[in-house]
Coordinates of C-alpha atoms in Angstrom, one line a residue:
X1 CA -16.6 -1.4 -23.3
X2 CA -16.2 2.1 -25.7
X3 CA -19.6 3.4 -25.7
X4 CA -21.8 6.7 -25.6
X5 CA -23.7 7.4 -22.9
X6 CA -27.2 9.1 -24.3
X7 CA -29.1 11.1 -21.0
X8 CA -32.9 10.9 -20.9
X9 CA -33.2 14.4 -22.7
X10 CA -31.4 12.6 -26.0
X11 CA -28.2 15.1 -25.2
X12 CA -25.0 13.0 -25.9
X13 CA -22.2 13.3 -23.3
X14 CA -19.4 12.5 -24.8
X15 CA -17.5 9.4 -25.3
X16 CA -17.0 7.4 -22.1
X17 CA -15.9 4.0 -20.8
X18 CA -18.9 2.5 -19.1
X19 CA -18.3 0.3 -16.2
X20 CA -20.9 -2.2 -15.7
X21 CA -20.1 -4.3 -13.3
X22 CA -22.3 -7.2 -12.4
X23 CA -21.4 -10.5 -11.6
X24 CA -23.8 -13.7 -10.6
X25 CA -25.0 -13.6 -6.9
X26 CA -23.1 -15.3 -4.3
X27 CA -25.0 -17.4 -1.2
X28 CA -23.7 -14.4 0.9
X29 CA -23.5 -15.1 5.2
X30 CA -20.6 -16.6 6.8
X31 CA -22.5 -19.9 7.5
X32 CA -23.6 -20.1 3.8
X33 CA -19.8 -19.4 3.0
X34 CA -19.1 -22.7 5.0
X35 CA -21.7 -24.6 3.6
X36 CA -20.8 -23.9 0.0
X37 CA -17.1 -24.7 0.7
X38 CA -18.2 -28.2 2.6
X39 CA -20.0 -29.1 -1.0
X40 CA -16.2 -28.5 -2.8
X41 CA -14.9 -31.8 -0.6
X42 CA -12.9 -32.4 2.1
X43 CA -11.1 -28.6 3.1
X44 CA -9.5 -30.6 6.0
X45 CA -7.2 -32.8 3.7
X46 CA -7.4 -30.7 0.9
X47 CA -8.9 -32.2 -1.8
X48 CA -12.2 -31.5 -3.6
X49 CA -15.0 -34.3 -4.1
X50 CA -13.2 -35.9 -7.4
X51 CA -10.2 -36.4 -4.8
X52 CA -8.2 -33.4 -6.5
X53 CA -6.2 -31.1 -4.6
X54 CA -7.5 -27.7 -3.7
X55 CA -5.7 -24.5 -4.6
X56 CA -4.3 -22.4 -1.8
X57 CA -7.3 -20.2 -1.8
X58 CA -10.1 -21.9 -1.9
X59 CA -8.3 -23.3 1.3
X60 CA -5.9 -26.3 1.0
X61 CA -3.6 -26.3 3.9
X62 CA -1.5 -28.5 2.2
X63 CA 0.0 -26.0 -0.4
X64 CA 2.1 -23.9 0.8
X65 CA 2.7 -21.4 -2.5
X66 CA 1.0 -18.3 -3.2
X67 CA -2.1 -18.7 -5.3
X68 CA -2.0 -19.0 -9.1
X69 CA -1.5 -15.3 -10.7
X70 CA -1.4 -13.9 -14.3
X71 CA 1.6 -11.8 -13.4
X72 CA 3.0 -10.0 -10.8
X73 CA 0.3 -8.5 -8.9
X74 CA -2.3 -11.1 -9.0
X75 CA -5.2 -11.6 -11.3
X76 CA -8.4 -14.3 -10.1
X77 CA -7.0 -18.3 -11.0
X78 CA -8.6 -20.1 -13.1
X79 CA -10.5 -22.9 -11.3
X80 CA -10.7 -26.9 -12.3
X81 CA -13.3 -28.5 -13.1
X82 CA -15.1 -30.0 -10.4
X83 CA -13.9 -27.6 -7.7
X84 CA -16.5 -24.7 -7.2
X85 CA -15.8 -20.8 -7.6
X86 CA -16.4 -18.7 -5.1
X87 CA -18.0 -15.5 -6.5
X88 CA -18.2 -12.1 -4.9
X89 CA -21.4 -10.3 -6.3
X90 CA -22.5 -6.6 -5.2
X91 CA -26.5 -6.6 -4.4
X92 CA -27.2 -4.3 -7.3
X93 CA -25.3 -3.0 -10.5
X94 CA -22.3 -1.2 -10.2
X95 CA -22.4 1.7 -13.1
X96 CA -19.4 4.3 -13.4
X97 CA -18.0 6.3 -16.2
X98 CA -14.9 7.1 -17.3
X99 CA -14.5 10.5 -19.2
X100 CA -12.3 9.3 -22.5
X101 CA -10.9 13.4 -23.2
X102 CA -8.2 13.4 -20.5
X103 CA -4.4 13.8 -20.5
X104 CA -2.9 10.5 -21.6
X105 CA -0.1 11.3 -19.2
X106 CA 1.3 7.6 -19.7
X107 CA 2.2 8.4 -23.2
X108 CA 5.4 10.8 -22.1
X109 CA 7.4 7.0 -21.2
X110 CA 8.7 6.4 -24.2
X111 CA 8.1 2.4 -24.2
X112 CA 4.4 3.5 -23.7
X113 CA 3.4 6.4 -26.2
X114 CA 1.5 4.7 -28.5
X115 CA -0.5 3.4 -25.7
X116 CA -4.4 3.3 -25.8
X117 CA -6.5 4.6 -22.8
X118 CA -8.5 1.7 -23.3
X119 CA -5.1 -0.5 -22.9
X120 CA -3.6 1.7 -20.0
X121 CA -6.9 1.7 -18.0
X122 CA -7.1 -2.3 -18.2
X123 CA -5.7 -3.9 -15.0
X124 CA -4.1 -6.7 -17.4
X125 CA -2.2 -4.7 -18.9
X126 CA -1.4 -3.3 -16.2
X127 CA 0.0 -6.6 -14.5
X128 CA 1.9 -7.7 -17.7
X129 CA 3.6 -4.6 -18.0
X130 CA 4.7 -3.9 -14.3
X131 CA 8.4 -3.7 -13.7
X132 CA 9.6 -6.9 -11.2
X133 CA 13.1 -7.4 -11.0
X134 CA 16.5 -6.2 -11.7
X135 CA 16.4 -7.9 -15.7
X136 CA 13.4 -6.0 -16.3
X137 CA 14.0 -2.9 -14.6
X138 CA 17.7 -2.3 -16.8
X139 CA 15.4 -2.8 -19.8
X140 CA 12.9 -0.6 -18.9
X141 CA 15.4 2.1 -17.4
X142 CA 17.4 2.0 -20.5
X143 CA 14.5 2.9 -22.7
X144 CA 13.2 5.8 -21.0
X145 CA 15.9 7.5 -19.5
X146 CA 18.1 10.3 -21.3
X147 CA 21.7 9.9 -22.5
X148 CA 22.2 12.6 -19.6
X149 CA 20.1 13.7 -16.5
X150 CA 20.8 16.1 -14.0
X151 CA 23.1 15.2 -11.2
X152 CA 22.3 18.4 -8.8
X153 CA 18.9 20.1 -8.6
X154 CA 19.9 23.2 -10.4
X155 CA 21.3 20.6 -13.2
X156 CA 24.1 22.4 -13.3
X157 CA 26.2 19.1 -13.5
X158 CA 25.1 15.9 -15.4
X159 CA 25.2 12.7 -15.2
X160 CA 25.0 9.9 -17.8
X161 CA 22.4 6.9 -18.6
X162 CA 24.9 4.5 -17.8
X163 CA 26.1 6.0 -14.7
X164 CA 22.5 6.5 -13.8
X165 CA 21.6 3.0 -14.3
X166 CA 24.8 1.7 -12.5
X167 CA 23.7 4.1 -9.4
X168 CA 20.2 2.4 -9.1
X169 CA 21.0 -1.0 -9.5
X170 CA 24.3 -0.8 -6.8
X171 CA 21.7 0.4 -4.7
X172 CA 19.1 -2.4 -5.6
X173 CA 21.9 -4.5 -4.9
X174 CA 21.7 -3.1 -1.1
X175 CA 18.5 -2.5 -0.6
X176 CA 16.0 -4.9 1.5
X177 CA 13.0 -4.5 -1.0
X178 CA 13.5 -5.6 -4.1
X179 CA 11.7 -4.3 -7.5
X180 CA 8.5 -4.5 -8.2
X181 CA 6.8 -0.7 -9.7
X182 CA 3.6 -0.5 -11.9
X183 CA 2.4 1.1 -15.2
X184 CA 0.9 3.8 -13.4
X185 CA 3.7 4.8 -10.5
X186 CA 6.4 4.6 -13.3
X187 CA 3.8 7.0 -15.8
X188 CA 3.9 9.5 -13.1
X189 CA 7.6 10.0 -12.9
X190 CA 9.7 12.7 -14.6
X191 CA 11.8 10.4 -15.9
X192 CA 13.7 14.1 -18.0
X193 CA 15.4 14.0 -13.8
X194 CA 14.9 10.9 -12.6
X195 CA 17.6 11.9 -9.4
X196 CA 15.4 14.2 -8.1
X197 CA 11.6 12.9 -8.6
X198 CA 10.3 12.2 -5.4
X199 CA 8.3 9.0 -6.9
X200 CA 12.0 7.4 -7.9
X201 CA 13.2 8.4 -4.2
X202 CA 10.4 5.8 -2.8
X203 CA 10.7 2.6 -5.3
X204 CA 14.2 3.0 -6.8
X205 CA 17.5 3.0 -4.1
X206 CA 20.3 4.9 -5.6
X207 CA 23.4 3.6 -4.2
X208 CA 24.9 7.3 -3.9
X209 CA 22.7 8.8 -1.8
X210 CA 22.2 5.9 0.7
X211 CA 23.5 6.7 4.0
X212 CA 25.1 4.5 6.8
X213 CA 22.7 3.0 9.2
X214 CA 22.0 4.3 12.4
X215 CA 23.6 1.8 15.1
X216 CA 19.8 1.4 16.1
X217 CA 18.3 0.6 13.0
X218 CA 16.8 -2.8 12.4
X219 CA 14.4 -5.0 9.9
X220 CA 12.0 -5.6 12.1
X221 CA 12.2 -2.3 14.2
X222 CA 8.5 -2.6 15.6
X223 CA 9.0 -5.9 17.0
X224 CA 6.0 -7.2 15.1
X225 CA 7.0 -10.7 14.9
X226 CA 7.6 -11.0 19.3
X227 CA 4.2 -9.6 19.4
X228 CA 2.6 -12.0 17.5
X229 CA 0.7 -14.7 19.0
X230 CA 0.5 -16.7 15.9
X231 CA 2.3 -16.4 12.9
X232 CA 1.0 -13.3 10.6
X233 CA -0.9 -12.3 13.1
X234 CA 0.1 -9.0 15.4
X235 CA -1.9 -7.9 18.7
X236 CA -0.3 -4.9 20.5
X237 CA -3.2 -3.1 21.4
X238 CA -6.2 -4.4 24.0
X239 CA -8.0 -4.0 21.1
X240 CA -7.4 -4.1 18.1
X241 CA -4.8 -6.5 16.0
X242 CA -3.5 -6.6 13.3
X243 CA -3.9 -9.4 10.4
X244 CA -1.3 -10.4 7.4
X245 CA -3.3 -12.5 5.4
X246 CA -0.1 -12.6 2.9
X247 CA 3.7 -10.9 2.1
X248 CA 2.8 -9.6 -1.6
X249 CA 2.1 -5.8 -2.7
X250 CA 1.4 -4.7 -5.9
X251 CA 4.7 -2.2 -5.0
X252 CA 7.4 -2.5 -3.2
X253 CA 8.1 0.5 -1.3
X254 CA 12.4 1.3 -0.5
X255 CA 10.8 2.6 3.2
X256 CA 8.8 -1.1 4.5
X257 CA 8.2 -1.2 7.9
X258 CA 8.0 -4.8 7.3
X259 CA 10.9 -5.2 4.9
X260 CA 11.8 -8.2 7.6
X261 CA 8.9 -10.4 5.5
X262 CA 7.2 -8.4 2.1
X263 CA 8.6 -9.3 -0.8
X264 CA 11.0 -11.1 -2.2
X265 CA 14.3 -12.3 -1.0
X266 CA 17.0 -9.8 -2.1
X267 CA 20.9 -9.5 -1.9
X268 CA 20.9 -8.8 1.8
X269 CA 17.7 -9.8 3.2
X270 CA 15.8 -13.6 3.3
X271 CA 12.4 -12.9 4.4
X272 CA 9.9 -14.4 6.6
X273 CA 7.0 -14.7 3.8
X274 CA 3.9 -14.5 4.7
X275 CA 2.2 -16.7 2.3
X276 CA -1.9 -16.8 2.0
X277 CA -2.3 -20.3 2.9
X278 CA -6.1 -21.7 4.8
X279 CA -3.9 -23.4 7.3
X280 CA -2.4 -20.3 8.7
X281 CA -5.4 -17.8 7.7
X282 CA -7.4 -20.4 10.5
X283 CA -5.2 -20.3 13.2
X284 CA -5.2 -16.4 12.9
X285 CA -9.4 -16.3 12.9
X286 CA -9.2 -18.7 16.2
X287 CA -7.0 -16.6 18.0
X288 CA -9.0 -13.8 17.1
X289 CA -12.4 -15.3 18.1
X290 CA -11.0 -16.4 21.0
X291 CA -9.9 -13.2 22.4
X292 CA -13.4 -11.1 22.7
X293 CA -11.5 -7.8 24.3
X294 CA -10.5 -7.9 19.9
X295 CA -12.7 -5.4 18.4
X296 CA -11.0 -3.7 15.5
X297 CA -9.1 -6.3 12.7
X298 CA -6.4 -4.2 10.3
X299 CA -6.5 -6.7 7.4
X300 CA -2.8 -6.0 5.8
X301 CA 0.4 -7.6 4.6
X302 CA 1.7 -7.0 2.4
X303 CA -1.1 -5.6 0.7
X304 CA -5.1 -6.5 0.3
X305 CA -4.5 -5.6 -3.4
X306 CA -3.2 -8.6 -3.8
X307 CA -5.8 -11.1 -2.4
X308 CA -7.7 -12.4 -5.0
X309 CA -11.5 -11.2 -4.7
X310 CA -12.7 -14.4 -3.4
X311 CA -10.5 -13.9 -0.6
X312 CA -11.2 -11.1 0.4
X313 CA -15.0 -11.9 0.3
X314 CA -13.8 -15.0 2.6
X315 CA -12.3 -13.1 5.6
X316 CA -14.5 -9.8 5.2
X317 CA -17.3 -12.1 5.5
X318 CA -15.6 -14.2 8.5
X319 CA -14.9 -11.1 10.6
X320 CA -18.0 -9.7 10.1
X321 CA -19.9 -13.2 11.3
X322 CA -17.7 -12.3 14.7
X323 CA -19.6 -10.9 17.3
X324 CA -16.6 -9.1 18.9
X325 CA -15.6 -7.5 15.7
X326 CA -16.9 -3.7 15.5
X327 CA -14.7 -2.5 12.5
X328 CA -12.2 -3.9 10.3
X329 CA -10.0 -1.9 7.7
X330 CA -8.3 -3.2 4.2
X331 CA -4.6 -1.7 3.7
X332 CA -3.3 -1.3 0.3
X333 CA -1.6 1.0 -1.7
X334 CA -3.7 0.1 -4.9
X335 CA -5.2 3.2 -5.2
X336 CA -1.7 5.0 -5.0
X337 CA 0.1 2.6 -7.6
X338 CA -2.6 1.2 -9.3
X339 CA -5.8 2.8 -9.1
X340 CA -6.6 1.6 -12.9
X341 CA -7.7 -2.0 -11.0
X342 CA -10.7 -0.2 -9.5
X343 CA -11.9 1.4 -12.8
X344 CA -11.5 -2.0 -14.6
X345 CA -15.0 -3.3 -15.0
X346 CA -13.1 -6.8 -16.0
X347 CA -11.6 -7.3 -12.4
X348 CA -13.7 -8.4 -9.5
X349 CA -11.6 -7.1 -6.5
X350 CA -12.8 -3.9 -6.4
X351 CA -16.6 -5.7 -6.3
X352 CA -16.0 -7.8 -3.5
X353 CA -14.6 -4.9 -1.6
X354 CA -17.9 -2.8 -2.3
X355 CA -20.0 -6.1 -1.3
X356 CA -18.5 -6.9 1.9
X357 CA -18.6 -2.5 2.9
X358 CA -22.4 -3.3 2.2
X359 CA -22.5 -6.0 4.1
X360 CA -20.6 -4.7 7.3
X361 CA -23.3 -2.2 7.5
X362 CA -26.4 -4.4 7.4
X363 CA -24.4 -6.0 10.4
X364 CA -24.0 -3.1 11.9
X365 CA -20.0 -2.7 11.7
X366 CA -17.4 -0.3 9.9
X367 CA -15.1 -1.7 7.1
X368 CA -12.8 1.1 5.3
X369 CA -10.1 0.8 3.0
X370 CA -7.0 2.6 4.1
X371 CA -4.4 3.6 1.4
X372 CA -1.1 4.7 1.1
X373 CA -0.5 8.2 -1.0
X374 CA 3.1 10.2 0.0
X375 CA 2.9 12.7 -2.7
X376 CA 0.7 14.5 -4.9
X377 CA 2.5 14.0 -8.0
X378 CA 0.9 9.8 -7.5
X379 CA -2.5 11.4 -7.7
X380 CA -4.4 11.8 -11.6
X381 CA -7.4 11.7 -12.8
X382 CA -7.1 8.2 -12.9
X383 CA -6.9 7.9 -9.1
X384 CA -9.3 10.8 -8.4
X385 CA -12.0 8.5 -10.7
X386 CA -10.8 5.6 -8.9
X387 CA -11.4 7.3 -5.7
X388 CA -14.9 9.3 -6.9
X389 CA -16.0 5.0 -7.5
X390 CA -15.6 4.1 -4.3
X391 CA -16.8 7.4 -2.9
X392 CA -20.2 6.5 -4.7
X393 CA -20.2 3.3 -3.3
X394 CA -19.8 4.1 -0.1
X395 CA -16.5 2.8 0.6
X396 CA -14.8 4.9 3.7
X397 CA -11.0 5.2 2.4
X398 CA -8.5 6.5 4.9
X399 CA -4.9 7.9 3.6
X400 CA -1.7 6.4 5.8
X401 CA 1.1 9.3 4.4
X402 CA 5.0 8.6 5.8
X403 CA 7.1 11.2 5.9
X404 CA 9.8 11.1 3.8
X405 CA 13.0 13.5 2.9
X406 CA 12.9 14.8 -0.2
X407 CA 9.6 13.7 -0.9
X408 CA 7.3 15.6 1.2
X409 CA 8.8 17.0 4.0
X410 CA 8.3 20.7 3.5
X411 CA 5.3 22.9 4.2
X412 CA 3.8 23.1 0.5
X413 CA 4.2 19.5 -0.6
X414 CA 2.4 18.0 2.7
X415 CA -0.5 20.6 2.9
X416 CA -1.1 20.2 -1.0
X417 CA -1.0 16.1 -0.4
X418 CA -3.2 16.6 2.8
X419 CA -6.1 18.9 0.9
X420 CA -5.9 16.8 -2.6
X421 CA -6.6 13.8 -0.9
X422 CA -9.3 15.6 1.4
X423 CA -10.4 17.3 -2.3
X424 CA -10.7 13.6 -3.6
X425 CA -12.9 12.4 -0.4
X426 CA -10.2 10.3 0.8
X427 CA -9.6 11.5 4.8
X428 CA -6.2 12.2 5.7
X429 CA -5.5 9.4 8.7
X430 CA -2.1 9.5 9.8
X431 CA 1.5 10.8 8.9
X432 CA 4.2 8.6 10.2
X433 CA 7.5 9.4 11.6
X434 CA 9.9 7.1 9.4
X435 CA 10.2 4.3 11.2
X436 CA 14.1 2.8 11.8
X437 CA 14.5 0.5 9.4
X438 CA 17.6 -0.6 7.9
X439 CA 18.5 1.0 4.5
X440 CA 16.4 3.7 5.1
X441 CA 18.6 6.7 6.5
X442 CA 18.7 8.9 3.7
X443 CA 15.1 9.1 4.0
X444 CA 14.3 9.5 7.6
X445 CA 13.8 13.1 8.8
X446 CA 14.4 14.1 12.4
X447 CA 11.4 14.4 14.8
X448 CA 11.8 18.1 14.9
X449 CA 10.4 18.1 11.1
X450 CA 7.5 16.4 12.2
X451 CA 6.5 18.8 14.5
X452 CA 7.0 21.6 12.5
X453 CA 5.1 20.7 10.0
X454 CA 2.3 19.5 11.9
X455 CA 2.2 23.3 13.6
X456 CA 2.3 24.6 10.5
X457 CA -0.4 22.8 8.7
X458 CA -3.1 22.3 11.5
X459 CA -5.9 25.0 11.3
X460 CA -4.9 25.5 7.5
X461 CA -7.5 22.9 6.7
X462 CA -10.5 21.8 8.3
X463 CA -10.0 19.7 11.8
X464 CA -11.9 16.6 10.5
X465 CA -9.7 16.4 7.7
X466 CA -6.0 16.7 9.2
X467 CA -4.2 14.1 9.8
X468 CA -2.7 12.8 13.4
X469 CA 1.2 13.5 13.3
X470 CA 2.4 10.2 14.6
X471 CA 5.5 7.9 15.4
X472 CA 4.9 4.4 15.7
X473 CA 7.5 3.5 19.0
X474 CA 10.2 1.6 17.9
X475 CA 10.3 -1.7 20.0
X476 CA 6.2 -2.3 19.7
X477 CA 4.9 1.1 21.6
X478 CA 2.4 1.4 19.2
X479 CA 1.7 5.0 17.6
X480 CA 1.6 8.1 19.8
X481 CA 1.5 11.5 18.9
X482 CA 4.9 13.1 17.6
X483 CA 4.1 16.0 20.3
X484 CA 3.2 13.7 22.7
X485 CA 7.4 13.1 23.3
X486 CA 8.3 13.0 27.2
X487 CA 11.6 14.6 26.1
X488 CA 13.3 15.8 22.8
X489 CA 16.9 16.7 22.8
X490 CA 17.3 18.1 19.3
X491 CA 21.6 17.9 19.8
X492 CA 21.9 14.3 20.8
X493 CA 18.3 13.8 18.4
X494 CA 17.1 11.4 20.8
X495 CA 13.3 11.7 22.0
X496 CA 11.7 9.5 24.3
X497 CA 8.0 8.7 24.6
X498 CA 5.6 6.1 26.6
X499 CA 2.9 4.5 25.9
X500 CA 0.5 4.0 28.9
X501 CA -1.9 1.9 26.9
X502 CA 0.3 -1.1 25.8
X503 CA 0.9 -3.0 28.6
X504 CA 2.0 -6.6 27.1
X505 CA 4.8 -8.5 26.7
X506 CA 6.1 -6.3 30.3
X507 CA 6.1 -3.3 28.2
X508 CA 4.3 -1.5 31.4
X509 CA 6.0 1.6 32.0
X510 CA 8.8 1.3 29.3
X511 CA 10.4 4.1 28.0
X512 CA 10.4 4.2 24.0
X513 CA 13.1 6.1 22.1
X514 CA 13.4 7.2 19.1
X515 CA 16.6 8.5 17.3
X516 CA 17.3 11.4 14.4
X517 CA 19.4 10.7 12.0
X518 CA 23.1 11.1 12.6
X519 CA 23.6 13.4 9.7
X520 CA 21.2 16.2 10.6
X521 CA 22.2 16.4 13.7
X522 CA 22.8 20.3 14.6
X523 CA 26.3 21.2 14.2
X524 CA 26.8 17.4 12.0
X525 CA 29.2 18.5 9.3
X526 CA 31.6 15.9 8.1
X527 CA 31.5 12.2 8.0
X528 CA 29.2 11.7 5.4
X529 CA 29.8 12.6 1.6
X530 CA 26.8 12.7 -0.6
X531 CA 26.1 14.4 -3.8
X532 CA 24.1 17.4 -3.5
X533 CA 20.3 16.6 -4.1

């Protein structure tokens, strides 16, 4: 609600969105958790006590869809009578204010300039305004984009709307992802030179500057799905696996390393959905508590954004009541796309989230969020408040970065990513090689950029807050450090790297390799026409 806050002295500051978030108090421990379900009726065959069925995720293994959402990104369902809620409560009041006299950056996209704060900074809106599909996407592009944009960087030559348009949606058309892009990602594009924004280069294909694949390129290039025991479910490392609860994101990125199952099915791709369904969600937890050598849980997708808050009280309670389980991380891009969900006092995800953190410690265990930011222009005040919340809170958030060409691959994007996130208390975790995924050449960068960058950056910024330079080995290596390469011959651009710690599935001893792109190959001149960008 629009209120003024008054301090103790009487001084007024300013007008300010207070978020008080309290919701009623939920029974709390794992074995409560079960209890409470049991009273709901019979989980086993999916029906509560009126002989009703269940929805997906209050834990029905008989439905198969994705639970019941307001829109595209998933709002709570509303509940039947006669089946109980499961609420997520934090032990205390959650208070934080929003500062109304900031830059109403949204209001520069034209189909958004009359556009309240109040209206922007609700997660509703946000989810009935978000961009899915290619219908949706021409409407949108055709309202906010110039008759002409800029077809080089020095926009020397131009390029119409139409042609634009047409140049996006051939490339949707070949992409693996298809469309999905928020409120707040689309706000923060310079949609005067669409072409060149380094936001559009992530979420929208152009069809122009697509590149061939390399000839070792594939949708699943990790080999996540042979190294999972069950389905959604991947253990590579002794100890620690990793857990997709469901395919869904509140984004989808051009660049997925699991374009094989996230999202929708698309022109060239039908994907392995993950969908959050009990049934499977059990037969994950089994394997995991069967295993005790499993101390560290990634809890993925997809993206945690997109659990509903109940369920992501219901497995950040379950793996705390583990006894092998020492930490346990939430991965979502939220706070990149749509940090505006954590500020919304009307949402409850951001309060479960808080409540199990809280909880992990009483036990004695970690739980951090880990996020997904590639370039400063995604961060505003919006995400720095969104960030500042959970910094309050005591939430640990951890930034995952890819490296991307022309989006951060040079010395003064990266560093000014690295120390903004480190500014907003979010610690710099990783930056990832590309990984080889189809569709994805024109982004990929060769190893050598990698390394430069990391020798350029580390020592420019405190130790505890720069990042590890990584590439996750194709063919299920797991991530080692870019420097840590056995070989690296920068004319053939093939490294190769091992991975003493992953033994399984015979990968003892393998050699890993990883492969530049074709085009940047020294001394790589013809073959490939482009526009210049």
């Amino acid at each position: 609600m629009l209120s003024r806050i008054v301090r103790p002295n009487g001084v007024v500051r300013g007008s300010a969105f207070r978020l008080t978030l309290v919701l009623s108090r939920m029974t709390g421990s794992s074995p409560r958790l079960q209890a409470q379900l049991a009273q709901v009726g019979d989980v086993s065959k999916g029906i509560d006590t009126a002989g009703r069925p269940l929805p997906a995720f209050i834990g029905n293994p008989n439905t198969q869809s994705e639970p019941s959402v307001v829109g595209p990104i998933g709002t709570p369902p509303a509940v039947s009578s006669g089946v109980a809620r499961l609420e997520n409560v934090l032990e205390s009041p959650v208070t934080f204010e929003i500062q109304r006299d900031r830059d109403e950056f949204w209001r520069k996209v034209p189909v958004w300039a009359d556009v309240t704060a109040k209206d922007f900074l609700s997660y509703r809106w946000s989810v009935a305004k978000t961009v899915q599909g290619t219908a949706k996407l021409f409407k949108f592009l055709q309202a906010v984009v110039p008759e002409e944009v800029p077809l080089d960087k020095l926009g020397m030559q131009m390029q119409s709307r139409d042609e634009f348009i047409k140049d996006v949606l051939d490339g949707v058309a070949a992409a693996t992802m298809a469309i999905r892009m928020t409120p707040y990602i689309l706000s923060r594009v310079n949609w005067q030179d669409p072409r060149h924004d380094p936001i559009v280069r992530q979420f929208l294909p152009m069809k122009s500057i697509m590149l061939p694949d390399h000839p070792k390129l594939a949708l699943d290039s990790l080999h996540e799905t042979a190294d999972s025991p069950v389905k959604g479910l991947v253990h590579r490392y002794t100890d620690k696996a990793l857990f997709l609860p469901t395919s869904v994101c509140p984004t989808y990125c051009m660049f997925c390393t699991r374009s094989y199952a996230v999202g929708a099915d698309t022109d060239t791709v039908t994907k392995a959905s993950l969908k959050p369904t009990r049934r499977r969600w059990e037969e994950a937890f089994a394997y995991i508590e069967s295993r005790p050598e499993l101390q560290d849980i990634v809890v993925s997708g997809g993206d945690s954004y997109y659990l509903q808050p109940e369920q992501l009280t219901l497995i950040g309670e379950r793996l705390i009541s583990m006894p092998n389980i020492k930490r346990f991380r939430f991965a979502s891009k939220g706070l990149a796309v749509a940090p505006t969900r954590v500020l919304d006092e009307s949402d409850g995800w951001v309060n479960a989230l808080i409540d199990i953190s809280n909880k992990a410690k009483k036990a004695g265990k970690s739980m951090a969020l880990h996020t997904h930011f590639n370039n400063p222009n995604e961060i505003s005040w919006v995400s720095s408040d969104a960030t500042q919340k959970l910094f309050e809170n005591g939430v640990m958030v951890r930034n995952q970065t890819v490296l991307l060409r022309g989006v951060n691959d040079d010395y003064e994007t990266m560093s000014t990513l690295i120390r903004q996130l480190a500014d907003n208390n979010v610690t710099p975790y990783y930056v990832y090689q590309c990984d080889m995924v189809e569709r994805v050449e024109h982004l990929r960068t060769p190893l050598q950029t990698i390394l430069d960058l990391e020798a350029k950056i580390r020592g420019s910024i405190a130790g505890f807050m720069t990042p590890s330079f990584v590439v996750d080995l194709p063919g299920g290596g797991g991530k080692r450090l870019a420097c840590s390469y056995q070989s690296y011959d920068r004319d053939t651009g093939v490294s190769t790297f091992m991975a003493p710690a992953v033994t399984g599935r015979d990968k003892a001893d393998k050699v890993y390799e990883y492969y530049d792109p074709v085009e940047m190959l020294p001394g790589v001149t013809g073959g490939v026409t482009k526009p210049s960008i």
